[in-house]
Structures are given as structure tokens and as C-alpha cells.
Short mmCIF file of C-alpha atoms and ligand atoms in Angstrom, two decimals:
data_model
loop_
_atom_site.label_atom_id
_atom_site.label_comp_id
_atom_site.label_asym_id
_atom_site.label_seq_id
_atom_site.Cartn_x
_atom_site.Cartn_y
_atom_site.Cartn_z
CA UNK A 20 52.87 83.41 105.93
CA UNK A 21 51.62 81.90 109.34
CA UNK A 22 52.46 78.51 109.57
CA UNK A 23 50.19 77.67 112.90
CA UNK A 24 47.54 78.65 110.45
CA UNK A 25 48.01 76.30 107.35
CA UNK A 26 48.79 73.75 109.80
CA UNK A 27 45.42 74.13 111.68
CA UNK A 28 43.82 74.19 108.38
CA UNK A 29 44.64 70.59 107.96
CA UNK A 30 48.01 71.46 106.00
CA UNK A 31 50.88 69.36 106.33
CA UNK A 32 53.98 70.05 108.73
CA UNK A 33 56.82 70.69 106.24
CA UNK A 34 60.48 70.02 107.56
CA UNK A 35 63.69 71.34 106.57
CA UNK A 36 66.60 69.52 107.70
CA UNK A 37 70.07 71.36 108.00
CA UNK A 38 73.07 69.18 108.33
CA UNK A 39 72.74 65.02 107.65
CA UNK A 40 75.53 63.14 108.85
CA UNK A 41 75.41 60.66 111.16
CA UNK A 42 72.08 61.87 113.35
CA UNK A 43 70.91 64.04 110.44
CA UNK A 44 70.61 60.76 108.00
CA UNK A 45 69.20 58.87 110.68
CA UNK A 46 66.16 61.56 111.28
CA UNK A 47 65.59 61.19 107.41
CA UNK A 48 65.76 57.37 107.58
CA UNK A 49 63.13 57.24 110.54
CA UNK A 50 60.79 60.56 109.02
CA UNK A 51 60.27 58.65 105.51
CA UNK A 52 60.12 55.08 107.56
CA UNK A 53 57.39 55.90 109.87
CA UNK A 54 56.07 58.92 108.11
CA UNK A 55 52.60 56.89 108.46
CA UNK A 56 52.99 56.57 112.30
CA UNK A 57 54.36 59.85 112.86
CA UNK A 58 51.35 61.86 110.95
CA UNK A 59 48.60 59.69 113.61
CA UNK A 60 50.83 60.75 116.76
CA UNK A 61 51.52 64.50 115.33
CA UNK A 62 48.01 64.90 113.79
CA UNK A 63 49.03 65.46 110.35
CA UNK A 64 51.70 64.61 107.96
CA UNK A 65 55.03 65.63 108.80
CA UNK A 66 56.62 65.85 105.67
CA UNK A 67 60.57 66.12 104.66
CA UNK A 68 60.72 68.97 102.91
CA UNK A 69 64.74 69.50 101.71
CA UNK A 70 67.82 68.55 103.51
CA UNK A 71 70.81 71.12 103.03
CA UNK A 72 74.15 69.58 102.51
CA UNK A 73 77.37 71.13 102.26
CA UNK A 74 78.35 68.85 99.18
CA UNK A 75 74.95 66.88 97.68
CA UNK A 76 76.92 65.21 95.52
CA UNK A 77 78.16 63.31 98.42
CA UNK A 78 75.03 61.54 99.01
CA UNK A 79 73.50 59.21 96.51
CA UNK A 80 71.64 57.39 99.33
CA UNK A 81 69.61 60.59 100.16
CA UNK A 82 66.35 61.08 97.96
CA UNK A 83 68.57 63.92 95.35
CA UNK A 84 65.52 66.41 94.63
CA UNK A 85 65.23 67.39 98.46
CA UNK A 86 68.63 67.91 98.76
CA UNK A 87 70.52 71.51 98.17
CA UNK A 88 73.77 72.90 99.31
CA UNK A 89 71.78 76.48 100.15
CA UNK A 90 70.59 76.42 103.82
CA UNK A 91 69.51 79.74 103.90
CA UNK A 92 67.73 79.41 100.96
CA UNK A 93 65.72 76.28 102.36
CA UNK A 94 65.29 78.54 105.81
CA UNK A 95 63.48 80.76 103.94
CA UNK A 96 61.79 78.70 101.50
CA UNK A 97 57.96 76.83 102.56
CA UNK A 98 58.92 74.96 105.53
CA UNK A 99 57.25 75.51 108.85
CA UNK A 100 60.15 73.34 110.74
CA UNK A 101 63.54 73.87 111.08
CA UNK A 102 65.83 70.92 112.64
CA UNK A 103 69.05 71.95 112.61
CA UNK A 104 72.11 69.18 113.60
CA UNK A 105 74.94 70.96 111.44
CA UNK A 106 76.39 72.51 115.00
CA UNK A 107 78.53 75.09 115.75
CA UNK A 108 77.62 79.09 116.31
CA UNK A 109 78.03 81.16 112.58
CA UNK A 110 76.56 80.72 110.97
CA UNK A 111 73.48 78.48 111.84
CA UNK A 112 72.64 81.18 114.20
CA UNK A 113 71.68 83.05 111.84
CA UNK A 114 69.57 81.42 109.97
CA UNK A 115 67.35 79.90 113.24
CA UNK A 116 66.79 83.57 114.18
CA UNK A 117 65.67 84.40 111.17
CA UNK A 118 63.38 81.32 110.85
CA UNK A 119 62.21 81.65 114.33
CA UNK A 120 61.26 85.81 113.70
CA UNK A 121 59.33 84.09 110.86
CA UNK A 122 57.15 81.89 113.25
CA UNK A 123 59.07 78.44 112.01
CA UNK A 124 59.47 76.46 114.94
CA UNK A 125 63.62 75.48 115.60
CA UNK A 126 64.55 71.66 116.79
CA UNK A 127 67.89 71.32 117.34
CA UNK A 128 70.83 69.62 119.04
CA UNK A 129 73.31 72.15 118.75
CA UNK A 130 74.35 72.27 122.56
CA UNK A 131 77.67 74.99 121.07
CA UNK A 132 74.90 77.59 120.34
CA UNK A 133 72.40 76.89 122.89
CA UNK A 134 74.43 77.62 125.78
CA UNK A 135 75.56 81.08 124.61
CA UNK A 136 72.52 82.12 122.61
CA UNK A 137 69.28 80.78 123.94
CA UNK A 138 68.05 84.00 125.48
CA UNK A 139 68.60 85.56 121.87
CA UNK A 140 66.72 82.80 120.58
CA UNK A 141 64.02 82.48 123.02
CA UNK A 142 62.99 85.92 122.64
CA UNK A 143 62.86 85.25 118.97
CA UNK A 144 60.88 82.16 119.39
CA UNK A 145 58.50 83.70 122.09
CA UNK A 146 58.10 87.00 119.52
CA UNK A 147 56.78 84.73 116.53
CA UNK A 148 54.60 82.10 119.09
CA UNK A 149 57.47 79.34 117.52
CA UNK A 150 58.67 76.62 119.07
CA UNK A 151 62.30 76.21 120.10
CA UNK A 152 63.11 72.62 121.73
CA UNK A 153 66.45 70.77 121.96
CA UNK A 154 65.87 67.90 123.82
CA UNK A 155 68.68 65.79 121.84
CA UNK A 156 71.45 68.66 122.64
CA UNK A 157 71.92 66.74 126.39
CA UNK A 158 72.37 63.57 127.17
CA UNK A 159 71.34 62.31 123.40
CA UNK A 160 68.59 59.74 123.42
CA UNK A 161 67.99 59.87 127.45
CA UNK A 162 64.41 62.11 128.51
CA UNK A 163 66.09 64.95 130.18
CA UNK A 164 65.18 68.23 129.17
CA UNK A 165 61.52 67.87 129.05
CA UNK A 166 60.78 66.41 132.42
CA UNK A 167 63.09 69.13 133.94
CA UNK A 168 61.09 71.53 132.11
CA UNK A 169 57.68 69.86 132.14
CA UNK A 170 57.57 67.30 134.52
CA UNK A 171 59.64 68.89 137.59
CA UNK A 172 57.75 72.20 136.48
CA UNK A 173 56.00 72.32 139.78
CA UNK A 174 58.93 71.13 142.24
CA UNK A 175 61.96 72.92 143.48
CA UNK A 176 65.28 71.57 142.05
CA UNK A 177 68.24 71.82 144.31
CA UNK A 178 70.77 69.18 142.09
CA UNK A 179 71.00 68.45 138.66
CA UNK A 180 74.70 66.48 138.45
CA UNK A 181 75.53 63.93 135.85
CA UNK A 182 77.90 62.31 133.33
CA UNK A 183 77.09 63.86 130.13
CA UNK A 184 79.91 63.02 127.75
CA UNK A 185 80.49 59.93 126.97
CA UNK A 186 84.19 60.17 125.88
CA UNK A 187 85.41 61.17 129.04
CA UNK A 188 83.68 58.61 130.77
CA UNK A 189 84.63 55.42 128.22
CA UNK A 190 88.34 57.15 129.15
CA UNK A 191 87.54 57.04 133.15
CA UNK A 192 86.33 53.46 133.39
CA UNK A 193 88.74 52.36 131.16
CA UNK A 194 91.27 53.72 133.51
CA UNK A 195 89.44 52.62 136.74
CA UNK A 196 89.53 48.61 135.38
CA UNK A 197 92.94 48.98 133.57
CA UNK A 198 95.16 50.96 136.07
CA UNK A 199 96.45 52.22 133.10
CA UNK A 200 97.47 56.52 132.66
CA UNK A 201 95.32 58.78 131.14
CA UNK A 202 97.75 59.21 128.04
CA UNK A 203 97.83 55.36 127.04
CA UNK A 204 93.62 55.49 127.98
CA UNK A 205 93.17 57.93 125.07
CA UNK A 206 94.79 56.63 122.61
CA UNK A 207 93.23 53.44 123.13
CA UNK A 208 90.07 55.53 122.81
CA UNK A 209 90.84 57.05 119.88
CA UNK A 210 92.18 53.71 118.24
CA UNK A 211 88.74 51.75 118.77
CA UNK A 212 86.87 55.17 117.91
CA UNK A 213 85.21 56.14 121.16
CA UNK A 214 87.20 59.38 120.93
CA UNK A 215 87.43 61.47 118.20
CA UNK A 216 90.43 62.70 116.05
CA UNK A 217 90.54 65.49 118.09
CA UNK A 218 89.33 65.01 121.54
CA UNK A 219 89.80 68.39 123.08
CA UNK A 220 85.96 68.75 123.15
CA UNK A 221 85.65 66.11 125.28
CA UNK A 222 88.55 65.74 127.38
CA UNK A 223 88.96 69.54 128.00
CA UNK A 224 85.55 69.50 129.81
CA UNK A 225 84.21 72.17 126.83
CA UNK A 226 81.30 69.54 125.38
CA UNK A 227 80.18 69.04 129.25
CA UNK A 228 80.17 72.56 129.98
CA UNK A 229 78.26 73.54 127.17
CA UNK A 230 75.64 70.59 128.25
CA UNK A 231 75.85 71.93 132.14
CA UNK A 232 74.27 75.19 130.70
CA UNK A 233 71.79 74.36 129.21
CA UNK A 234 70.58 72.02 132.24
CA UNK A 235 71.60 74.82 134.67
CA UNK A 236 69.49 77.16 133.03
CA UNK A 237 66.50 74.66 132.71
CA UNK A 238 66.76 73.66 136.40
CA UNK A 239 67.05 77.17 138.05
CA UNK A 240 64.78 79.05 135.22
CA UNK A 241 67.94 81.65 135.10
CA UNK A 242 70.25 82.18 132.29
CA UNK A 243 73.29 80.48 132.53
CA UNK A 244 76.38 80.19 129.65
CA UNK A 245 78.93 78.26 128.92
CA UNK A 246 81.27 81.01 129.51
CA UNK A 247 79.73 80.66 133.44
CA UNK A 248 80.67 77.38 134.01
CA UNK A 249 83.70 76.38 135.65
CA UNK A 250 85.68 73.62 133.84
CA UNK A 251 88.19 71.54 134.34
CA UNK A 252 89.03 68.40 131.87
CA UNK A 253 89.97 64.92 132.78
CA UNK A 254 94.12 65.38 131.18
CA UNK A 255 95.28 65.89 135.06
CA UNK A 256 93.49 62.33 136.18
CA UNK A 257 96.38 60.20 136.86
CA UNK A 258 96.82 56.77 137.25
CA UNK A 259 97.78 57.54 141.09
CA UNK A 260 94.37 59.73 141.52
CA UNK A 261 92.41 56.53 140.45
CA UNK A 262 93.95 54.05 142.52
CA UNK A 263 93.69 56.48 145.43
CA UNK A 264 90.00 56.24 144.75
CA UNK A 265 89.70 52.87 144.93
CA UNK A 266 91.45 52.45 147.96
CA UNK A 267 89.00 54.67 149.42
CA UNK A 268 85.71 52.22 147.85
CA UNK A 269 85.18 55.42 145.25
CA UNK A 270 85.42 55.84 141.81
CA UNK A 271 86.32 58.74 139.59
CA UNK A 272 84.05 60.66 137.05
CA UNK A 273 83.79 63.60 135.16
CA UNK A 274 80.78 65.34 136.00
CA UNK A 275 78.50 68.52 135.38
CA UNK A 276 77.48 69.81 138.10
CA UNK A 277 74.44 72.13 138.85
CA UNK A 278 73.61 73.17 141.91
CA UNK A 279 71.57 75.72 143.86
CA UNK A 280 73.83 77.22 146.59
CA UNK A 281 71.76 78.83 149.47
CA UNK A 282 74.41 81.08 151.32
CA UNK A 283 73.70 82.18 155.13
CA UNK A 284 71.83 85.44 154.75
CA UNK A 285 68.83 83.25 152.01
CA UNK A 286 70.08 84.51 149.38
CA UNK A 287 70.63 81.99 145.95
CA UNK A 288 72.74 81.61 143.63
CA UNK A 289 73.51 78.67 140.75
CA UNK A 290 76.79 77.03 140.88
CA UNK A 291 77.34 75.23 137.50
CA UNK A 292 80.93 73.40 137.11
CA UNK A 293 82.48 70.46 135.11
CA UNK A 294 85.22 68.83 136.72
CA UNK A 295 86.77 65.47 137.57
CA UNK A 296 84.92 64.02 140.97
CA UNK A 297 85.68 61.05 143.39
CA UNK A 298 82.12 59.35 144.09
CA UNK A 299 81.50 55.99 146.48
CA UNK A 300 81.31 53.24 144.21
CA UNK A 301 77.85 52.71 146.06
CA UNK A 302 76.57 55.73 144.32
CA UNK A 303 74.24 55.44 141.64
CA UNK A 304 76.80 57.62 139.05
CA UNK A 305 79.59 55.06 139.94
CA UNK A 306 77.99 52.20 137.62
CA UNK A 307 77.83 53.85 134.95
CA UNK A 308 80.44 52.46 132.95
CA UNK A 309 81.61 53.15 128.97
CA UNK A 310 80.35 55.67 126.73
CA UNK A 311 76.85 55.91 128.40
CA UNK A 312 75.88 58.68 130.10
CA UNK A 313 73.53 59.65 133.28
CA UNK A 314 72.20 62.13 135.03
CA UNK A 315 70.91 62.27 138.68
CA UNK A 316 68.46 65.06 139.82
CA UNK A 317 67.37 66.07 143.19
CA UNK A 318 64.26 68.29 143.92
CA UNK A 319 61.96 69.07 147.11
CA UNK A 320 59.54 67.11 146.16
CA UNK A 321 60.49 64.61 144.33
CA UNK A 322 63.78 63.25 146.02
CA UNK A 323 65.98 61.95 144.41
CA UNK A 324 65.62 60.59 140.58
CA UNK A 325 67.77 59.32 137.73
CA UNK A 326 68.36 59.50 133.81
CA UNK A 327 70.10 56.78 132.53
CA UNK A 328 70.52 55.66 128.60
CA UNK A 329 72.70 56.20 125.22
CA UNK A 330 74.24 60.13 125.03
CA UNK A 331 75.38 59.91 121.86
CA UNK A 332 75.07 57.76 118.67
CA UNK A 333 72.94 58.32 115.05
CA UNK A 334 69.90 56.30 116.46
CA UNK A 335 69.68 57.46 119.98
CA UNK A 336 70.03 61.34 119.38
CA UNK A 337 67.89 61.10 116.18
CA UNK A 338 64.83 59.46 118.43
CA UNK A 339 64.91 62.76 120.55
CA UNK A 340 65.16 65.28 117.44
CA UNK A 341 61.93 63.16 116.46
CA UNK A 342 60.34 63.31 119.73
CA UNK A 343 60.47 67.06 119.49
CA UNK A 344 59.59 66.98 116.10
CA UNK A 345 56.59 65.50 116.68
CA UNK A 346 55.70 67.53 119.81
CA UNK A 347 56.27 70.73 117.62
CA UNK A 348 54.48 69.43 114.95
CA UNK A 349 51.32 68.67 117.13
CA UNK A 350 51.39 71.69 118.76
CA UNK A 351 51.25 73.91 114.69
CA UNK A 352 48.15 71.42 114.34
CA UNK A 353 46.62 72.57 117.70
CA UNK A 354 47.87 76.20 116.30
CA UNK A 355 49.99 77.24 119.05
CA UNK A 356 53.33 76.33 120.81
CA UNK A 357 54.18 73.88 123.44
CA UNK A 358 55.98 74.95 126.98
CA UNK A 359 58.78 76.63 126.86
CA UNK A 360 61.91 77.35 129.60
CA UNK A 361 61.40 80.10 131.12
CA UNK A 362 64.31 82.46 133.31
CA UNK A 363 62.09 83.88 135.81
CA UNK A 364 64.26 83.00 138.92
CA UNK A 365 66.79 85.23 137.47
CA UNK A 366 69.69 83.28 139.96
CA UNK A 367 73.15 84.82 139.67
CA UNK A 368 75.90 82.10 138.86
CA UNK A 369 78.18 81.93 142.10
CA UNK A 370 81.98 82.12 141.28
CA UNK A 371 83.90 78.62 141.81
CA UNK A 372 85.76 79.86 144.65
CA UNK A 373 82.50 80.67 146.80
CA UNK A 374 81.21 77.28 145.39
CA UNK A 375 81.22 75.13 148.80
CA UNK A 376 82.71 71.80 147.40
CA UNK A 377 85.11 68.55 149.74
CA UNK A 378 87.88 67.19 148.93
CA UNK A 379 90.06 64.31 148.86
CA UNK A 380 93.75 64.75 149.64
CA UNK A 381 96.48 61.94 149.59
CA UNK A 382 100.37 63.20 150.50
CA UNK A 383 103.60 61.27 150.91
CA UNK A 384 104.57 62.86 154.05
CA UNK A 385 107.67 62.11 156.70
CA UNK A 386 106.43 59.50 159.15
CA UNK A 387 107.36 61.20 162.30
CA UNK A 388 105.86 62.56 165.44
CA UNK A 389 103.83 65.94 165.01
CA UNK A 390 103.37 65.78 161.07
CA UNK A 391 99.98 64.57 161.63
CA UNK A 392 99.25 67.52 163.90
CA UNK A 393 101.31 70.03 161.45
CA UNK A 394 98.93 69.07 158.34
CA UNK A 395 95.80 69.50 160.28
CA UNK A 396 96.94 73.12 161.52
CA UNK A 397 97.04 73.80 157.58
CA UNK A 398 93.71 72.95 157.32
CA UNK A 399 92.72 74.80 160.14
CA UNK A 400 94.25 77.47 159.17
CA UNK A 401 92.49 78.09 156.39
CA UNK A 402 88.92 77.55 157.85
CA UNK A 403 88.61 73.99 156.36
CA UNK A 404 87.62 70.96 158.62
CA UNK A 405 88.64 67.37 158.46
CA UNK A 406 86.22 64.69 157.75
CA UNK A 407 88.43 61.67 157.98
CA UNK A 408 91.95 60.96 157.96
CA UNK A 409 93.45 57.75 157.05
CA UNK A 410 97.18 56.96 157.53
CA UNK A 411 99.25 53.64 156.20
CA UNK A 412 103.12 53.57 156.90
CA UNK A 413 105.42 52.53 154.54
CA UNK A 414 109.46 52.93 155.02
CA UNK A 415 110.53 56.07 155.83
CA UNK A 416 107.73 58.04 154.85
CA UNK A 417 103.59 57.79 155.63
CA UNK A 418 100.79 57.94 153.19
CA UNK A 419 98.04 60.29 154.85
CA UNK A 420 94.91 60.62 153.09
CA UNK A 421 92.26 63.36 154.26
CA UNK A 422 88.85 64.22 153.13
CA UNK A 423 87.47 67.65 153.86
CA UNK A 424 84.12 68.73 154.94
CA UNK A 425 82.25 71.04 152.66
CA UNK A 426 84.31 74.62 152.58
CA UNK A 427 84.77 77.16 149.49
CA UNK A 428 86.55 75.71 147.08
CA UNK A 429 89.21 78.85 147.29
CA UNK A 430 89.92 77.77 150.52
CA UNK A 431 90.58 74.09 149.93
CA UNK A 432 92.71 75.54 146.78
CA UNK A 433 94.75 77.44 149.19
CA UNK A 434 95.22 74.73 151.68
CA UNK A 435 96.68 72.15 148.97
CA UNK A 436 99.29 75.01 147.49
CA UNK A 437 100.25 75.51 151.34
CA UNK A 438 100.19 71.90 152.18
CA UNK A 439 102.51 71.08 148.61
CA UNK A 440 105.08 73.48 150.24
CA UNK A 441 105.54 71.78 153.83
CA UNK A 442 108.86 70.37 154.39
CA UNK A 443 107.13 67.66 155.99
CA UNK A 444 105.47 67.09 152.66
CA UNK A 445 107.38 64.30 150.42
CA UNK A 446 104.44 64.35 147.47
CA UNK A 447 100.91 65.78 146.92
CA UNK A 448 100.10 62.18 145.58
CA UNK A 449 96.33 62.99 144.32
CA UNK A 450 94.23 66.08 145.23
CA UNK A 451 90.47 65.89 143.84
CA UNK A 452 86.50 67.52 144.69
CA UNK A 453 84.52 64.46 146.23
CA UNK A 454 81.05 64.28 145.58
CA UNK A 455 77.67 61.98 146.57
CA UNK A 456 78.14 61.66 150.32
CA UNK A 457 77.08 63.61 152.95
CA UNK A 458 79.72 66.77 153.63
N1 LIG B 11 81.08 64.03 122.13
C1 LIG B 11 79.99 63.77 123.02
C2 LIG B 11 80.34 62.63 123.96
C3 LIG B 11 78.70 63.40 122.33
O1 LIG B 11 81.45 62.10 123.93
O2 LIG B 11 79.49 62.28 124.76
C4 LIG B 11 78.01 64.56 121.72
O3 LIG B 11 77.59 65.49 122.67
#
């Protein structure tokens, strides 16, 4: 049956909702709340249809003759909308490609899936004129998604870099105002429940990675996956590494980071990473302290501009599954679809070592005459130049700290594992990418 047609015929939007735990439940709560509100701003009703539970036995507090432990039963059954927030690949991919090849429009926040299936699920979506928007899989309540892919739809973005899980970055600030390890940090995390059970998600950089994806692809209208991303977690950031920030007026975050590289010859290319940065504590990123997340975006046009708000959270994420709820419901009352992201730039993603990136460098070295000039030679040998060099005695030994300019991250790699073997050399006391100043 053709949805976009019973719609436009003054039919109401029928949802199925897959999944409702803590966002899930909260979508209910709000659709059957404002149900009245919602039909005005979508044009007509938008009605709960079923919610698919693993175990409905579990909830008393949901109305009991929407709710059925068959998901791909509901997929299939009279729904025209989809809103999936059960996560994870298998098999909910499955049943949103068969709901999208059936022109049911897909909302959902499942950031896993997205960044290693959207094409597949784009060209389902664009086959069947359905909708397919996710706005809630990034950056949870914050307006991301759609003014990179609406609003910015006419500029030239060169930057999309942000903190997008909040975990890491409760664990960061926590460590920048305690001075405490990382190791002590998480546990405190986990013990007043900002991290979960199992953090690995988070800490490991995989949640962040996932997110840089999806923006990467949004921003550069290519195809970028997860498995393209470089990523690095936040388990090396050491109680040493933060101090050495702050001695230097920065602060350290983890962030996704998505770039368009333009090498020599013209030619582009999308660098997309997650790894631990040192930022000046002047920079917009550095404030942004506890589990809240932030993203900063830089285009031609526009300059510079910045996403700020709750990432996570029942409330927050459930406001943007109902934002694109609504927007998909309008457009089945109009009797088409809304914009969609499109991959036309086809960029290639450009491998982490060709990625130009700076870094910050502080060693323990012998305080003697010619060390100085030894350590610089490393650098020079391998192509890199010095910003800034700052040295501080102590007894015997000299604490030199050096910031690069911009070079390939390979070769900055190289010049640490050479440096780390110098006689000279009494500790590599903190080595990490600097970001948000000029390079
Ligand atoms: N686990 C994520 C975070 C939220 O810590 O920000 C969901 O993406």
C-alpha cells in the first residue's frame, strides 16, 4: 500500500516504535502527551501505532494492547513510520530495509548501523520516495544533522570537530579539575553512573567514531564508515598529559574530527579521526565541561559556528526522534519526502598518516649543552618543524616541551619513537595531537 497516499488523503500518520527504554518510553510519553500539538505542526494525527518490546510483560506503565514482542511483525503490519531506538546492526537492519523498500519512512538513532549501512539504506529509502532521518543518532538533543544537511546546504564545509560523547568528556574534566589518573576518573564515573557498566564504547573512542561518520559523510556529501575513521580512546590520557596541558593554558578533550584535507596538487580528500586533543583553554571546545557535548563547524561562508546542548539523556534524544518525526510526518501529508544527504562529492577518506595534524611533546631530557640542538635535529630530520619550545630546569635533568607545526601525522609518529630512544632522553613525559590554534 502507498503510505504518501493515505496520508495525503487526510489519513493519519501511524507509528511503530521498536525498542522503549529509556529514549524509547520517553518518545511514547511525549507522542500521547502532545499528540494534540503534534497533529497541528505535522498536519495530521500522528498516531502510536505498537511499540515492540523484547519482554511486554516488563512494562505495565506502557498502554499493553500496543505493545508486542514481534518487531518484524509490527514492520510489516499498517504503520507508515518506523522509529527505531533498539540499536545495534542484526538484526534491526533488516527490518528498516525492508520497511524502507516498502515506502515506510525510518527515524532512528542507531549511530552502530548508520555509519556502516547508510548507503544500503539510502538507496532503499530513495527507491521507495521514504524518508530516512537520524537526527538524534549525534550529539542527542543538540540541532546538528539538519543544518549540516539543510542549512549549510549551500556553503562549503572545511571543519566539522566536536565532543560527541559525553562519557569521555565527564572523564576528561573530571581529570582536568581533580589531577586525578584516568583509572581512579572512571571508576568514579562509573560509581555516580556517568559511565556505563561497560565503558569500552565510550572510552575506546568506538561510540565517537561511529558519530564522526555519520557527520563526515553529511559534511563532505561522500560516504564515510566507521571502519574509516581513525580512533584512538582516552585509556592512554595520563595524569602527567593533563597537567602538561595546563601548564601550557590548554586543556585536553576527546574529539571527532572531520576535516577536508586539500593536498598540493587540488586534489581532496576527508580526514575523519577520534582521538585525545590538547586545545587552548580560550577555545570555544575547552568550556565544555561534564557530560555535555559540542560541536564546532567551519565553512566558507559561514565562518565559524557552534552546537552546544545535552548528547545524551531520555528527554533530550527523544525531542530530536520527535523533531524528525514530525518532519517525516509532514512531509507523507504533503505526499513526498523531505531532503535527504546526498554523496555526490564522492571524497576519498585520507589515511591517518597523510592526515597533516601538530603536536605537543614534553621529555625529561639531560640538562646539558647540545641536547637542545640534538632534539631539534630529530625533528628536522624527519621533515617536521618546531613551533615553540619551552624549557624549565630542574636538578640534573631539563623538562623541554615542543609543539610542532602542522606535518603528517606518520612523520610526527616517527619523530617521538626516535626521540623515546635518545640517550639524551630521560622520559617521553606526554606526547599528544594539538588542535584549535593556528599550525
Ligand atoms: N554513550 C554516549 C555518550 C551517549 O557517553 O555520550 C550515546 O551516544
Amino acid at each position: 500500500m502507498s503510505s504518501a497516499l493515505s496520508t495525503a488523503d487526510g489519513k493519519t500518520v501511524r507509528v511503530a516504535l521498536l525498542g522503549c527504554g529509556t529514549v524509547g518510553s520517553e518518545v511514547a510519553r511525549l507522542l500521547t502527551e502532545q499528540a494534540d500539538e503534534l497533529a497541528a505542526r505535522a498536519g495530521a494525527p500522528v498516531e502510536l501505532a505498537g511499540i515492540a518490546v523484547r519482554r511486554p510483560d516488563k512494562h505495565p506503565e506502557l498502554p499493553q494492547h500496543l505493545l508486542t514482542n514481534d518487531a518484524a511483525g509490527l514492520v510489516e503490519s499498517d504503520v507508515d513510520v518506523i522509529v527505531e531506538l533498539i540499536g545495534g546492526i542484526e538484526p534491526v537492519r533488516g527490518w528498516l530495509l525492508t520497511a524502507l523498500r516498502k515506502g515506510k519512512s525510518v527515524v532512528t538513532a542507531n549511530k552502530a548501523l548508520l555509519s556502516e549501512h547508510t548507503a544500503e539504506l539510502s538507496e532503499a529509502a530513495d527507491s521507495a520516495g521514504a524518508d530516512l532521518y537520524f537526527e538524534a543518532a549525534v550529539a542527542g538533543a543538540i540541532p546538528l544533522l539538519r543544518p549540516l544537511r539543510e542549512s549549510l546546504a549551500g556553503d562549503r564545509i572545511t571543519k566539522v570537530m566536536g565532543i560527541v560523547n559525553g562519557t569521555t568528556n565527564f572523564i576528561l574534566s573530571a581529570m582536568d579539575s581533580t589531577g586525578a589518573g584516568y583509572a581512579e576518573t572512571l571508576d568514579e564515573a562509573s560509581r555516580l553512573g556517568y559511565a556505563e557498566a561497560d565503558p569500552t564504547a565510550d572510552v575506546d573512542g568506538y561510540d565517537a567514531a561511529s558519530k564522526a561518520a555519520i557527520l563526515a559523510s553529511l559534511a563532505f556529501h561522500s560516504r564515510v564508515t566507521a571502519l574509516d575513521v581513525h580512533r584512538e580512546g582516552i585509556s592512554g590520557v595520563t595524569a602527567p598529559d593533563i597537567a602538561a596541558a595546563k601548564a601550557l593554558g590548554r586543556t585536553v578533550k576527546l574529539l571527532a574530527i572531520c576535516e577536508r584535507v586539500t593536498a598540493d596538487d587540488g586534489t581532496e580528500s576527508v580526514s575523519a579521526r577520534v582521538h585525545p586533543v590538547m586545545i587552548p583553554r580560550g577555545h570555544p571546545l575547552a568550556g565544555v565541561g561534564g557530560a555535555f557535548n559540542a560541536v564546532f563547524v567551519e565553512a566558507d561562508a559561514a565562518g565559524e559556528l557552534m552546537f552546544y546542548g545535552q548528547g545524551a539523556g531520555g528527554a533530550p534524544t527523544a525531542s530530536a526522534v520527535l523533531g524528525d518525526l514530525v518532519a517525516v510526518a509532514r512531509n507523507r501529508v504533503l505526499g513526498g519526502r523531505g531532503p535527504r544527504e546526498s554523496a555526490h562529492a564522492a571524497l576519498p577518506v585520507r589515511p591517518m598518516g597523510q592526515t597533516p595534524t601538530r603536536y605537543h611533546v614534553s621529555l625529561d631530557v639531560a640538562d646539558k649543552p647540545g641536547v637542545l640542538a640534538q632534539v631539534a635535529q630529530v625533528f628536522a630530520d624527519h621533515g617536521v618543524s618546531i613551533a615553540a619550545v619551552r624549557q624549565r630546569d630542574r636538578l640534573a635533568t631539563a623538562s623541554l616541551v615542543i609543539v610542532t607545526h602542522l606535518a603528517p601525522d606518520a612523520a610526527l609518529e616517527a619523530t617521538v619513537a626516535a626521540i623515546g630512544k635518545m640517550d639524551v632522553v630521560r622520559e617521553v613525559v606526554s606526547v599528544m595531537r594539538v588542535e584549535g590554534e593556528d599550525g
